[in-house]
Tab-separated table of C-alpha atoms in Angstrom:
chain	number	residue	atom	x	y	z
A	12	UNK	CA	-2.490	-30.889	24.670
A	13	UNK	CA	-5.848	-29.815	23.254
A	14	UNK	CA	-6.077	-30.308	19.514
A	15	UNK	CA	-6.226	-26.986	17.662
A	16	UNK	CA	-7.235	-28.009	14.146
A	17	UNK	CA	-9.901	-26.062	12.262
A	18	UNK	CA	-12.363	-28.904	12.773
A	19	UNK	CA	-11.744	-29.104	16.525
A	20	UNK	CA	-12.088	-25.357	17.009
A	21	UNK	CA	-15.254	-25.301	14.889
A	22	UNK	CA	-16.787	-27.919	17.176
A	23	UNK	CA	-15.716	-25.982	20.273
A	24	UNK	CA	-17.028	-22.554	19.204
A	25	UNK	CA	-19.950	-23.649	17.035
A	26	UNK	CA	-21.245	-22.186	13.741
A	27	UNK	CA	-19.946	-18.718	14.599
A	28	UNK	CA	-16.336	-19.940	14.538
A	29	UNK	CA	-15.858	-19.294	10.824
A	30	UNK	CA	-16.635	-15.607	11.419
A	31	UNK	CA	-14.590	-15.406	14.616
A	32	UNK	CA	-11.436	-16.698	12.946
A	33	UNK	CA	-12.070	-14.581	9.828
A	34	UNK	CA	-12.519	-11.411	11.895
A	35	UNK	CA	-9.329	-12.275	13.784
A	36	UNK	CA	-7.393	-12.533	10.527
A	37	UNK	CA	-8.974	-9.298	9.263
A	38	UNK	CA	-7.995	-7.390	12.437
A	39	UNK	CA	-4.334	-8.305	12.112
A	40	UNK	CA	-4.331	-7.521	8.419
A	41	UNK	CA	-6.089	-4.177	8.881
A	42	UNK	CA	-3.599	-3.148	11.582
A	43	UNK	CA	-0.663	-3.784	9.279
A	44	UNK	CA	-2.231	-2.375	6.116
A	45	UNK	CA	-3.449	0.755	7.918
A	46	UNK	CA	0.172	1.796	8.200
A	47	UNK	CA	0.743	1.397	4.452
A	48	UNK	CA	-0.799	4.736	3.470
A	49	UNK	CA	-1.308	6.563	6.762
A	50	UNK	CA	2.205	7.952	6.437
A	51	UNK	CA	1.390	9.719	3.148
A	52	UNK	CA	-0.173	12.774	4.796
A	53	UNK	CA	2.803	12.997	7.159
A	54	UNK	CA	5.396	13.091	4.351
A	55	UNK	CA	5.678	16.902	4.178
A	56	UNK	CA	6.307	17.083	7.940
A	57	UNK	CA	8.790	14.194	7.864
A	58	UNK	CA	10.653	15.715	4.928
A	59	UNK	CA	10.851	19.017	6.752
A	60	UNK	CA	11.924	17.402	10.032
A	61	UNK	CA	14.808	15.426	8.503
A	62	UNK	CA	15.576	17.738	5.578
A	63	UNK	CA	15.145	15.025	2.942
A	64	UNK	CA	13.813	15.184	-0.619
A	65	UNK	CA	11.456	13.092	-2.747
A	66	UNK	CA	14.128	10.525	-3.537
A	67	UNK	CA	14.365	9.515	0.133
A	68	UNK	CA	10.795	10.277	1.206
A	69	UNK	CA	9.227	7.901	-1.317
A	70	UNK	CA	11.229	5.068	0.299
A	71	UNK	CA	8.863	5.306	3.265
A	72	UNK	CA	6.133	4.022	0.951
A	73	UNK	CA	8.085	1.895	-1.512
A	74	UNK	CA	10.249	0.370	1.267
A	75	UNK	CA	7.070	-0.754	3.022
A	76	UNK	CA	5.581	-2.197	-0.158
A	77	UNK	CA	8.837	-3.856	-1.226
A	78	UNK	CA	9.093	-5.553	2.178
A	79	UNK	CA	5.522	-6.781	1.772
A	80	UNK	CA	6.367	-8.391	-1.540
A	81	UNK	CA	9.559	-9.907	-0.101
A	82	UNK	CA	7.828	-11.749	2.744
A	83	UNK	CA	4.466	-12.437	1.144
A	84	UNK	CA	5.664	-15.496	-0.728
A	85	UNK	CA	6.988	-16.958	2.544
A	86	UNK	CA	3.434	-17.295	3.824
A	87	UNK	CA	2.711	-20.751	2.402
A	88	UNK	CA	5.929	-22.215	3.856
A	89	UNK	CA	5.402	-20.535	7.237
A	90	UNK	CA	1.828	-21.825	7.581
A	91	UNK	CA	2.785	-25.341	6.509
A	92	UNK	CA	5.774	-25.427	8.871
A	93	UNK	CA	4.504	-23.572	11.945
A	94	UNK	CA	0.720	-23.322	11.569
A	95	UNK	CA	-1.633	-20.347	11.373
A	96	UNK	CA	-1.366	-19.465	15.053
A	97	UNK	CA	2.420	-19.141	15.276
A	98	UNK	CA	2.674	-17.376	11.898
A	99	UNK	CA	-0.019	-14.885	12.863
A	100	UNK	CA	1.498	-14.173	16.279
A	101	UNK	CA	5.009	-13.695	14.838
A	102	UNK	CA	3.758	-11.351	12.122
A	103	UNK	CA	1.747	-9.180	14.515
A	104	UNK	CA	4.673	-9.090	16.954
A	105	UNK	CA	6.987	-7.944	14.152
A	106	UNK	CA	4.515	-5.226	13.230
A	107	UNK	CA	4.425	-3.931	16.820
A	108	UNK	CA	8.233	-3.829	16.965
A	109	UNK	CA	8.466	-2.018	13.626
A	110	UNK	CA	5.883	0.547	14.758
A	111	UNK	CA	7.940	1.398	17.839
A	112	UNK	CA	11.157	1.686	15.787
A	113	UNK	CA	9.497	4.063	13.305
A	114	UNK	CA	7.747	6.084	16.000
A	115	UNK	CA	10.915	6.886	17.958
A	116	UNK	CA	13.372	7.003	15.011
A	117	UNK	CA	15.942	9.830	15.413
A	118	UNK	CA	16.838	9.839	11.688
A	119	UNK	CA	15.421	8.817	8.330
A	120	UNK	CA	17.491	5.617	8.221
A	121	UNK	CA	15.824	4.093	11.277
A	122	UNK	CA	12.467	5.443	10.144
A	123	UNK	CA	12.798	3.595	6.828
A	124	UNK	CA	13.896	0.463	8.737
A	125	UNK	CA	10.764	0.643	10.889
A	126	UNK	CA	8.639	0.932	7.766
A	127	UNK	CA	10.366	-2.089	6.238
A	128	UNK	CA	9.620	-4.137	9.385
A	129	UNK	CA	5.976	-3.061	9.236
A	130	UNK	CA	5.825	-4.086	5.588
A	131	UNK	CA	7.416	-7.460	6.306
A	132	UNK	CA	4.655	-8.236	8.813
A	133	UNK	CA	1.937	-7.137	6.384
A	134	UNK	CA	3.369	-9.480	3.775
A	135	UNK	CA	2.926	-12.465	6.078
A	136	UNK	CA	-0.575	-11.478	7.211
A	137	UNK	CA	-2.398	-10.697	3.972
A	138	UNK	CA	-2.292	-14.149	2.306
A	139	UNK	CA	-3.120	-15.726	5.664
A	140	UNK	CA	-6.489	-13.977	5.685
A	141	UNK	CA	-7.327	-15.278	2.214
A	142	UNK	CA	-6.322	-18.816	3.170
A	143	UNK	CA	-8.522	-18.725	6.257
A	144	UNK	CA	-11.554	-17.600	4.241
A	145	UNK	CA	-11.071	-20.366	1.675
A	146	UNK	CA	-10.683	-23.040	4.361
A	147	UNK	CA	-13.644	-22.158	6.605
A	148	UNK	CA	-16.268	-21.134	4.013
A	149	UNK	CA	-17.909	-23.379	1.408
A	150	UNK	CA	-17.268	-22.514	-2.274
A	151	UNK	CA	-20.661	-20.853	-2.814
A	152	UNK	CA	-20.046	-18.372	0.043
A	153	UNK	CA	-16.398	-17.552	-0.524
A	154	UNK	CA	-17.052	-14.605	-2.818
A	155	UNK	CA	-19.309	-12.933	-0.265
A	156	UNK	CA	-16.804	-13.621	2.509
A	157	UNK	CA	-13.985	-12.214	0.384
A	158	UNK	CA	-16.080	-9.117	-0.269
A	159	UNK	CA	-16.506	-8.512	3.459
A	160	UNK	CA	-12.852	-9.283	4.153
A	161	UNK	CA	-11.766	-6.945	1.370
A	162	UNK	CA	-13.512	-4.053	3.142
A	163	UNK	CA	-10.810	-4.106	5.782
A	164	UNK	CA	-7.968	-4.687	3.330
A	165	UNK	CA	-8.742	-1.676	1.141
A	166	UNK	CA	-10.740	0.520	3.526
A	167	UNK	CA	-7.779	0.713	5.916
A	168	UNK	CA	-5.407	2.373	3.420
A	169	UNK	CA	-8.280	4.450	2.029
A	170	UNK	CA	-9.226	5.934	5.423
A	171	UNK	CA	-5.698	5.880	6.831
A	172	UNK	CA	-4.804	9.335	5.446
A	173	UNK	CA	-7.858	10.891	7.133
A	174	UNK	CA	-7.001	9.555	10.565
A	175	UNK	CA	-3.326	10.218	9.943
A	176	UNK	CA	-4.044	13.841	9.060
A	177	UNK	CA	-5.873	14.398	12.336
A	178	UNK	CA	-2.978	12.896	14.254
A	179	UNK	CA	-0.325	14.879	12.384
A	180	UNK	CA	-2.102	18.194	12.923
A	181	UNK	CA	-2.799	17.575	16.611
A	182	UNK	CA	-0.008	15.314	17.897
A	183	UNK	CA	2.791	15.434	15.337
A	184	UNK	CA	3.930	13.036	12.640
A	185	UNK	CA	5.358	10.415	15.030
A	186	UNK	CA	1.870	9.639	16.343
A	187	UNK	CA	0.810	7.989	13.069
A	188	UNK	CA	3.095	5.036	13.751
A	189	UNK	CA	1.419	4.255	17.069
A	190	UNK	CA	-2.188	4.439	15.823
A	191	UNK	CA	-2.568	0.784	14.832
A	192	UNK	CA	-0.804	-0.698	17.854
A	193	UNK	CA	-3.975	-1.149	20.017
A	194	UNK	CA	-5.695	-2.862	17.086
A	195	UNK	CA	-2.695	-5.142	16.599
A	196	UNK	CA	-2.651	-6.066	20.291
A	197	UNK	CA	-6.356	-6.969	20.125
A	198	UNK	CA	-5.684	-9.107	17.066
A	199	UNK	CA	-2.803	-10.837	18.830
A	200	UNK	CA	-5.059	-11.786	21.759
A	201	UNK	CA	-7.829	-13.057	19.473
A	202	UNK	CA	-5.332	-14.993	17.360
A	203	UNK	CA	-4.084	-16.865	20.397
A	204	UNK	CA	-7.663	-18.034	21.062
A	205	UNK	CA	-9.155	-18.632	17.606
A	206	UNK	CA	-6.290	-19.418	15.226
A	207	UNK	CA	-5.595	-23.107	14.541
A	208	UNK	CA	-2.072	-24.278	15.299
A	209	UNK	CA	-1.965	-27.599	13.453
A	210	UNK	CA	0.922	-27.876	10.972
A	211	UNK	CA	1.132	-29.732	7.695
A	212	UNK	CA	2.264	-33.363	8.110
A	213	UNK	CA	4.530	-32.941	5.082
A	214	UNK	CA	6.791	-29.925	5.557
A	215	UNK	CA	8.622	-28.697	2.500
A	216	UNK	CA	12.052	-27.112	2.611
A	217	UNK	CA	12.265	-23.338	2.580
A	218	UNK	CA	13.451	-21.947	-0.757
A	219	UNK	CA	16.275	-19.815	0.663
A	220	UNK	CA	18.111	-19.211	-2.671
A	221	UNK	CA	14.895	-18.065	-4.306
A	222	UNK	CA	14.086	-15.794	-1.369
A	223	UNK	CA	17.543	-14.177	-1.421
A	224	UNK	CA	17.378	-13.648	-5.188
A	225	UNK	CA	13.957	-12.037	-4.856
A	226	UNK	CA	15.081	-9.716	-2.040
A	227	UNK	CA	18.191	-8.769	-4.026
A	228	UNK	CA	16.104	-7.991	-7.122
A	229	UNK	CA	13.646	-5.811	-5.205
A	230	UNK	CA	16.311	-3.928	-3.252
A	231	UNK	CA	18.424	-3.275	-6.326
A	232	UNK	CA	15.406	-2.166	-8.366
A	233	UNK	CA	14.129	0.380	-5.870
A	234	UNK	CA	17.622	1.590	-4.990
A	235	UNK	CA	18.271	2.111	-8.688
A	236	UNK	CA	15.066	4.084	-9.161
A	237	UNK	CA	15.842	6.208	-6.100
A	238	UNK	CA	19.428	6.813	-7.221
A	239	UNK	CA	18.190	7.822	-10.669
A	240	UNK	CA	16.126	10.607	-9.125
A	241	UNK	CA	19.032	11.809	-7.014
A	242	UNK	CA	22.066	11.377	-9.272
A	243	UNK	CA	20.625	11.336	-12.784
A	244	UNK	CA	19.726	8.399	-15.008
A	245	UNK	CA	23.084	8.371	-16.783
A	246	UNK	CA	25.024	7.736	-13.561
A	247	UNK	CA	27.069	4.523	-13.474
A	248	UNK	CA	25.632	3.666	-10.058
A	249	UNK	CA	22.125	3.618	-11.496
A	250	UNK	CA	23.218	1.317	-14.340
A	251	UNK	CA	24.886	-1.028	-11.855
A	252	UNK	CA	21.898	-1.199	-9.513
A	253	UNK	CA	19.350	-1.747	-12.273
A	254	UNK	CA	21.674	-4.320	-13.836
A	255	UNK	CA	21.865	-6.236	-10.549
A	256	UNK	CA	18.067	-6.083	-10.342
A	257	UNK	CA	17.682	-7.534	-13.848
A	258	UNK	CA	20.221	-10.306	-13.207
A	259	UNK	CA	18.672	-11.207	-9.850
A	260	UNK	CA	15.168	-11.294	-11.321
A	261	UNK	CA	16.350	-13.529	-14.158
A	262	UNK	CA	18.149	-15.788	-11.690
A	263	UNK	CA	15.015	-15.969	-9.544
A	264	UNK	CA	12.855	-17.119	-12.456
A	265	UNK	CA	15.399	-19.706	-13.600
A	266	UNK	CA	15.868	-21.060	-10.086
A	267	UNK	CA	12.127	-21.312	-9.413
A	268	UNK	CA	11.700	-23.352	-12.611
A	269	UNK	CA	14.055	-26.048	-11.316
A	270	UNK	CA	13.511	-25.818	-7.552
A	271	UNK	CA	11.558	-28.813	-6.128
A	272	UNK	CA	9.847	-26.578	-3.515
A	273	UNK	CA	9.740	-23.105	-5.114
A	274	UNK	CA	8.902	-19.898	-3.306
A	275	UNK	CA	6.645	-18.987	-6.237
A	276	UNK	CA	5.612	-22.048	-8.190
A	277	UNK	CA	5.697	-21.153	-11.912
A	278	UNK	CA	3.100	-23.855	-12.544
A	279	UNK	CA	0.348	-21.620	-11.172
A	280	UNK	CA	0.740	-19.466	-14.281
A	281	UNK	CA	-0.186	-22.448	-16.407
A	282	UNK	CA	-3.779	-21.747	-15.354
A	283	UNK	CA	-4.975	-18.978	-17.675
A	284	UNK	CA	-7.546	-17.594	-15.240
A	285	UNK	CA	-4.927	-17.158	-12.544
A	286	UNK	CA	-2.400	-15.575	-14.926
A	287	UNK	CA	-5.001	-13.023	-16.038
A	288	UNK	CA	-5.915	-12.173	-12.443
A	289	UNK	CA	-2.197	-11.778	-11.643
A	290	UNK	CA	-1.878	-9.113	-14.360
A	291	UNK	CA	-5.001	-7.340	-13.085
A	292	UNK	CA	-3.525	-7.374	-9.568
A	293	UNK	CA	-0.422	-5.527	-10.821
A	294	UNK	CA	-2.616	-2.813	-12.350
A	295	UNK	CA	-4.830	-2.715	-9.271
A	296	UNK	CA	-1.889	-2.186	-6.918
A	297	UNK	CA	-0.382	0.601	-9.011
A	298	UNK	CA	-3.800	2.276	-9.183
A	299	UNK	CA	-4.778	2.326	-5.531
A	300	UNK	CA	-1.374	2.875	-3.910
A	301	UNK	CA	-0.178	5.312	-6.561
A	302	UNK	CA	-3.265	7.518	-6.328
A	303	UNK	CA	-3.337	7.371	-2.525
A	304	UNK	CA	0.308	8.507	-2.484
A	305	UNK	CA	-0.030	11.299	-5.032
A	306	UNK	CA	-3.307	12.961	-4.037
A	307	UNK	CA	-2.309	13.987	-0.467
A	308	UNK	CA	0.970	15.394	-1.795
A	309	UNK	CA	-0.886	17.431	-4.409
A	310	UNK	CA	-3.433	18.988	-2.074
A	311	UNK	CA	-0.857	19.747	0.643
A	312	UNK	CA	1.886	21.196	-1.533
A	313	UNK	CA	-0.203	22.914	-4.209
A	314	UNK	CA	-3.514	23.796	-2.580
A	315	UNK	CA	-2.100	24.408	0.897
A	316	UNK	CA	-4.362	21.866	2.642
A	317	UNK	CA	-3.605	20.877	6.198
A	318	UNK	CA	-2.846	17.202	6.807
A	319	UNK	CA	-6.374	16.748	8.188
A	320	UNK	CA	-8.036	18.274	5.145
A	321	UNK	CA	-5.772	16.263	2.854
A	322	UNK	CA	-6.985	13.100	4.558
A	323	UNK	CA	-10.606	14.206	4.451
A	324	UNK	CA	-10.559	14.504	0.669
A	325	UNK	CA	-10.014	10.721	0.541
A	326	UNK	CA	-12.637	9.860	3.172
A	327	UNK	CA	-15.735	9.840	0.886
A	328	UNK	CA	-13.924	7.446	-1.427
A	329	UNK	CA	-13.117	5.163	1.496
A	330	UNK	CA	-16.692	5.201	2.751
A	331	UNK	CA	-18.150	4.399	-0.665
A	332	UNK	CA	-15.992	1.280	-0.755
A	333	UNK	CA	-17.793	-0.008	2.353
A	334	UNK	CA	-20.979	-0.043	0.283
A	335	UNK	CA	-19.390	-1.394	-2.890
A	336	UNK	CA	-17.453	-4.354	-1.490
A	337	UNK	CA	-20.381	-6.504	-0.223
A	338	UNK	CA	-22.161	-5.944	-3.538
A	339	UNK	CA	-19.004	-6.794	-5.449
A	340	UNK	CA	-18.614	-9.959	-3.365
A	341	UNK	CA	-22.078	-11.141	-4.377
A	342	UNK	CA	-21.341	-10.329	-7.996
A	343	UNK	CA	-18.167	-12.410	-7.710
A	344	UNK	CA	-20.317	-15.407	-6.724
A	345	UNK	CA	-22.806	-14.970	-9.567
A	346	UNK	CA	-20.905	-13.544	-12.543
A	347	UNK	CA	-17.802	-14.595	-14.453
A	348	UNK	CA	-14.820	-12.981	-12.735
A	349	UNK	CA	-13.774	-10.950	-15.789
A	350	UNK	CA	-16.995	-8.943	-15.976
A	351	UNK	CA	-16.760	-7.067	-12.628
A	352	UNK	CA	-13.001	-6.670	-13.143
A	353	UNK	CA	-13.376	-5.044	-16.567
A	354	UNK	CA	-16.164	-2.763	-15.335
A	355	UNK	CA	-14.116	-1.747	-12.310
A	356	UNK	CA	-10.955	-0.977	-14.228
A	357	UNK	CA	-12.907	1.093	-16.753
A	358	UNK	CA	-14.371	3.168	-13.921
A	359	UNK	CA	-10.909	3.775	-12.476
A	360	UNK	CA	-9.592	4.750	-15.919
A	361	UNK	CA	-12.434	7.286	-16.210
A	362	UNK	CA	-11.546	8.680	-12.781
A	363	UNK	CA	-7.886	9.033	-13.813
A	364	UNK	CA	-8.990	10.800	-17.018
A	365	UNK	CA	-10.987	13.299	-14.923
A	366	UNK	CA	-8.063	13.878	-12.550
A	367	UNK	CA	-5.738	14.747	-15.421
A	368	UNK	CA	-7.074	18.325	-15.292
A	369	UNK	CA	-6.613	19.146	-11.588
A	370	UNK	CA	-5.111	22.537	-10.791
A	371	UNK	CA	-4.845	25.028	-7.939
A	372	UNK	CA	-8.527	25.982	-8.229
A	373	UNK	CA	-10.114	22.515	-8.130
A	374	UNK	CA	-12.922	22.553	-5.501
A	375	UNK	CA	-12.737	20.112	-2.595
A	376	UNK	CA	-15.922	18.191	-3.432
A	377	UNK	CA	-15.175	18.012	-7.138
A	378	UNK	CA	-11.843	16.373	-6.372
A	379	UNK	CA	-13.458	14.071	-3.792
A	380	UNK	CA	-16.144	13.011	-6.304
A	381	UNK	CA	-13.588	12.196	-9.008
A	382	UNK	CA	-11.643	10.068	-6.525
A	383	UNK	CA	-14.868	8.303	-5.494
A	384	UNK	CA	-15.527	7.197	-9.074
A	385	UNK	CA	-12.165	5.437	-9.155
A	386	UNK	CA	-12.677	3.806	-5.773
A	387	UNK	CA	-16.029	2.390	-6.870
A	388	UNK	CA	-14.191	0.781	-9.760
A	389	UNK	CA	-11.466	-0.645	-7.538
A	390	UNK	CA	-14.097	-1.917	-5.127
A	391	UNK	CA	-15.783	-3.832	-7.944
A	392	UNK	CA	-12.468	-5.291	-9.045
A	393	UNK	CA	-10.881	-6.743	-5.922
A	394	UNK	CA	-13.317	-9.506	-4.788
A	395	UNK	CA	-13.621	-10.927	-8.304
A	396	UNK	CA	-9.865	-10.659	-8.781
A	397	UNK	CA	-9.096	-12.652	-5.618
A	398	UNK	CA	-11.916	-15.172	-5.918
A	399	UNK	CA	-11.381	-15.668	-9.652
A	400	UNK	CA	-7.644	-16.212	-9.218
A	401	UNK	CA	-7.994	-18.900	-6.551
A	402	UNK	CA	-11.034	-20.468	-8.211
A	403	UNK	CA	-8.837	-21.213	-11.224
A	404	UNK	CA	-6.332	-23.209	-9.130
A	405	UNK	CA	-6.506	-26.760	-7.742
A	406	UNK	CA	-6.552	-27.013	-3.903
A	407	UNK	CA	-2.838	-27.900	-3.655
A	408	UNK	CA	-1.921	-24.511	-5.119
A	409	UNK	CA	-4.202	-22.341	-2.942
A	410	UNK	CA	-1.445	-21.287	-0.543
A	411	UNK	CA	0.923	-20.316	-3.327
A	412	UNK	CA	-1.850	-18.685	-5.307
A	413	UNK	CA	-2.979	-16.528	-2.375
A	414	UNK	CA	0.585	-15.346	-1.824
A	415	UNK	CA	1.224	-14.728	-5.518
A	416	UNK	CA	-1.921	-12.655	-6.157
A	417	UNK	CA	-1.192	-10.412	-3.180
A	418	UNK	CA	2.461	-10.303	-4.240
A	419	UNK	CA	1.376	-8.932	-7.626
A	420	UNK	CA	-0.832	-6.296	-6.026
A	421	UNK	CA	1.976	-5.025	-3.795
A	422	UNK	CA	4.659	-5.148	-6.519
A	423	UNK	CA	2.317	-3.077	-8.660
A	424	UNK	CA	1.807	-0.678	-5.766
A	425	UNK	CA	5.528	-0.240	-5.110
A	426	UNK	CA	6.268	0.334	-8.789
A	427	UNK	CA	3.314	2.681	-9.148
A	428	UNK	CA	4.400	4.875	-6.230
A	429	UNK	CA	8.032	4.888	-7.355
A	430	UNK	CA	7.323	5.697	-10.992
A	431	UNK	CA	4.808	8.403	-10.065
A	432	UNK	CA	7.392	9.934	-7.743
A	433	UNK	CA	9.940	9.980	-10.580
A	434	UNK	CA	7.446	11.494	-13.032
A	435	UNK	CA	6.397	14.111	-10.481
A	436	UNK	CA	9.988	15.150	-9.836
A	437	UNK	CA	10.768	15.388	-13.553
A	438	UNK	CA	7.650	17.406	-14.400
A	439	UNK	CA	8.187	19.757	-11.451
A	440	UNK	CA	11.776	20.470	-12.461
A	441	UNK	CA	10.786	20.893	-16.128
A	442	UNK	CA	8.120	23.491	-15.420
A	443	UNK	CA	10.260	25.216	-12.800
A	444	UNK	CA	13.069	25.652	-15.329
A	445	UNK	CA	10.576	27.024	-17.861
A	446	UNK	CA	8.797	29.363	-15.451
A	447	UNK	CA	11.624	30.720	-13.312
A	448	UNK	CA	13.344	32.844	-16.022
A	449	UNK	CA	10.049	34.637	-16.685
A	450	UNK	CA	9.657	35.829	-13.083
A	451	UNK	CA	10.885	39.137	-11.705
A	452	UNK	CA	9.775	41.452	-8.986
A	453	UNK	CA	7.406	43.437	-11.194
A	454	UNK	CA	5.811	40.759	-13.389
A	455	UNK	CA	2.072	40.141	-13.156
A	456	UNK	CA	2.552	36.394	-12.626
A	457	UNK	CA	4.783	37.029	-9.628
A	458	UNK	CA	2.568	39.710	-8.105
A	459	UNK	CA	-0.509	37.497	-8.479
A	460	UNK	CA	0.535	35.495	-5.421
A	461	UNK	CA	1.028	37.208	-2.066
A	462	UNK	CA	4.226	36.547	-0.178
A	463	UNK	CA	3.982	33.587	2.185
A	464	UNK	CA	4.362	35.783	5.269
A	465	UNK	CA	1.399	37.894	4.089
A	466	UNK	CA	-1.044	34.997	4.087
A	467	UNK	CA	-3.498	35.121	6.995
A	468	UNK	CA	-3.029	32.306	9.464
A	469	UNK	CA	-6.135	30.276	10.212
A	470	UNK	CA	-6.947	29.091	13.682
A	471	UNK	CA	-5.623	25.777	14.866
A	472	UNK	CA	-2.260	24.081	14.881
A	473	UNK	CA	-2.473	22.563	11.398
A	474	UNK	CA	-3.831	25.672	9.728
A	475	UNK	CA	-1.254	27.835	11.468
A	476	UNK	CA	1.531	25.629	10.176
A	477	UNK	CA	0.252	25.988	6.626
A	478	UNK	CA	0.218	29.804	6.920
A	479	UNK	CA	3.897	29.845	5.951
A	480	UNK	CA	3.722	27.033	3.413
A	481	UNK	CA	0.449	27.468	1.581
A	482	UNK	CA	0.403	27.970	-2.128
A	483	UNK	CA	2.240	26.392	-5.048
A	484	UNK	CA	5.995	26.089	-5.110
A	485	UNK	CA	8.719	26.207	-7.715
A	486	UNK	CA	10.472	22.952	-6.840
A	487	UNK	CA	10.232	20.275	-4.193
A	488	UNK	CA	13.490	21.476	-2.652
A	489	UNK	CA	12.129	25.027	-2.515
A	490	UNK	CA	9.016	23.733	-0.807
A	491	UNK	CA	10.923	21.961	1.953
A	492	UNK	CA	13.150	25.017	2.438
A	493	UNK	CA	10.057	27.124	2.856
A	494	UNK	CA	8.541	24.723	5.368
A	495	UNK	CA	11.650	25.190	7.494
A	496	UNK	CA	12.304	28.889	6.858
A	497	UNK	CA	9.216	30.309	5.096
A	498	UNK	CA	11.470	31.955	2.517
A	499	UNK	CA	10.746	30.422	-0.885
A	500	UNK	CA	8.588	32.101	-3.514
A	501	UNK	CA	5.385	30.724	-5.032
A	502	UNK	CA	4.591	29.788	-8.588
A	503	UNK	CA	1.468	29.014	-10.500
A	504	UNK	CA	1.416	25.473	-11.805
A	505	UNK	CA	1.510	21.884	-10.547
A	506	UNK	CA	1.745	20.507	-14.065
């Protein structure tokens, strides 16, 4: 059998091999990550199709992200035990299966299952890309390589809503789950050719107790947050689920401290540089996934955008990241890691401060520009965050470090989406309860908005659909009722 180590493949394919194997890893990762946010613009249609509310709909995003975090820490063990080639092929195959399940799902239960399978594959693929870059590039070029690789990792979820909006408006919401399948198939073929298959001579045992404790903690946490939205935060079920989450998380930490082959080695946090980057990754994940979840919902439910237009408002921000990432990669090679990270997070904070004042009259390009400012900041942050985290670790911890830093980013994303969903629901209900008693058939505030059936329908499938759902709504439940029956009344305020 032909030897398939990195060295042997580099000799076979020449100097270009490092880019061939890196592009292969990027393709698989982009295919899986593309599905992380592409579903956001389809949420209103999915909620209308299945008659579900925010408490279930947000599971399509948080279920994906939670599955990513659950499998991400398996990456080091999988690569050591089965090699890059087998791990890559299994992950891409799982993604393809999950896409089919979600695309043909007859109910929200199977749809959420498909999303969880997609997330599980993404969790295995993302650290693999980082490991490949650090193994095939010399230290002085890793920052630049990470900057180029990060284009795919963050550009895919940034542009996903735009492509998803076009698909939703022209082919229906199910089409978004099939978009990335051709890309995944191409990655699978390239992986079979370029990925090394050599395994580690010293295989460690899989940390099954730690894995089960982690899965239990994540499931209980997100179930508790979802139940709190649906049943109220004083419900005994919510207390039980959040209690199980706390106990499982505590058990996970205690077990990892004594496990000889831990899923997440606590010793990596003994390196101050890595611990700091881990905290930044939590903030980064909440920032990018939370904003990418919330903005399409705002413009579709409050401003009456079609799914296509909702995606287009994020496109300039995605394109600017293409320019920022290579520059940020070079900065990561030349500057201390904390400097680009601090600058980037300050830019995102400024963007969030600008977005605090959005309302029904915010112009398209003003909103797009404010989002762009934040994406420039996130683009500056990511290469230095990844390179700085792994630079602080000795070589024996690279696999665990790559998994842990991505784990932090996705945990932050899942929590960010979930907590924003809870805050949105609470604020909507609060203002609805305040506003509704003031409305009657003759009040000026009520007469200010024409009845939904009186709104002129624009040409095209997407615009025609919005003709009965445009304009602000009193509550989320009223909005979904109106999407199905065009019978709810409008109100004036998102906040």
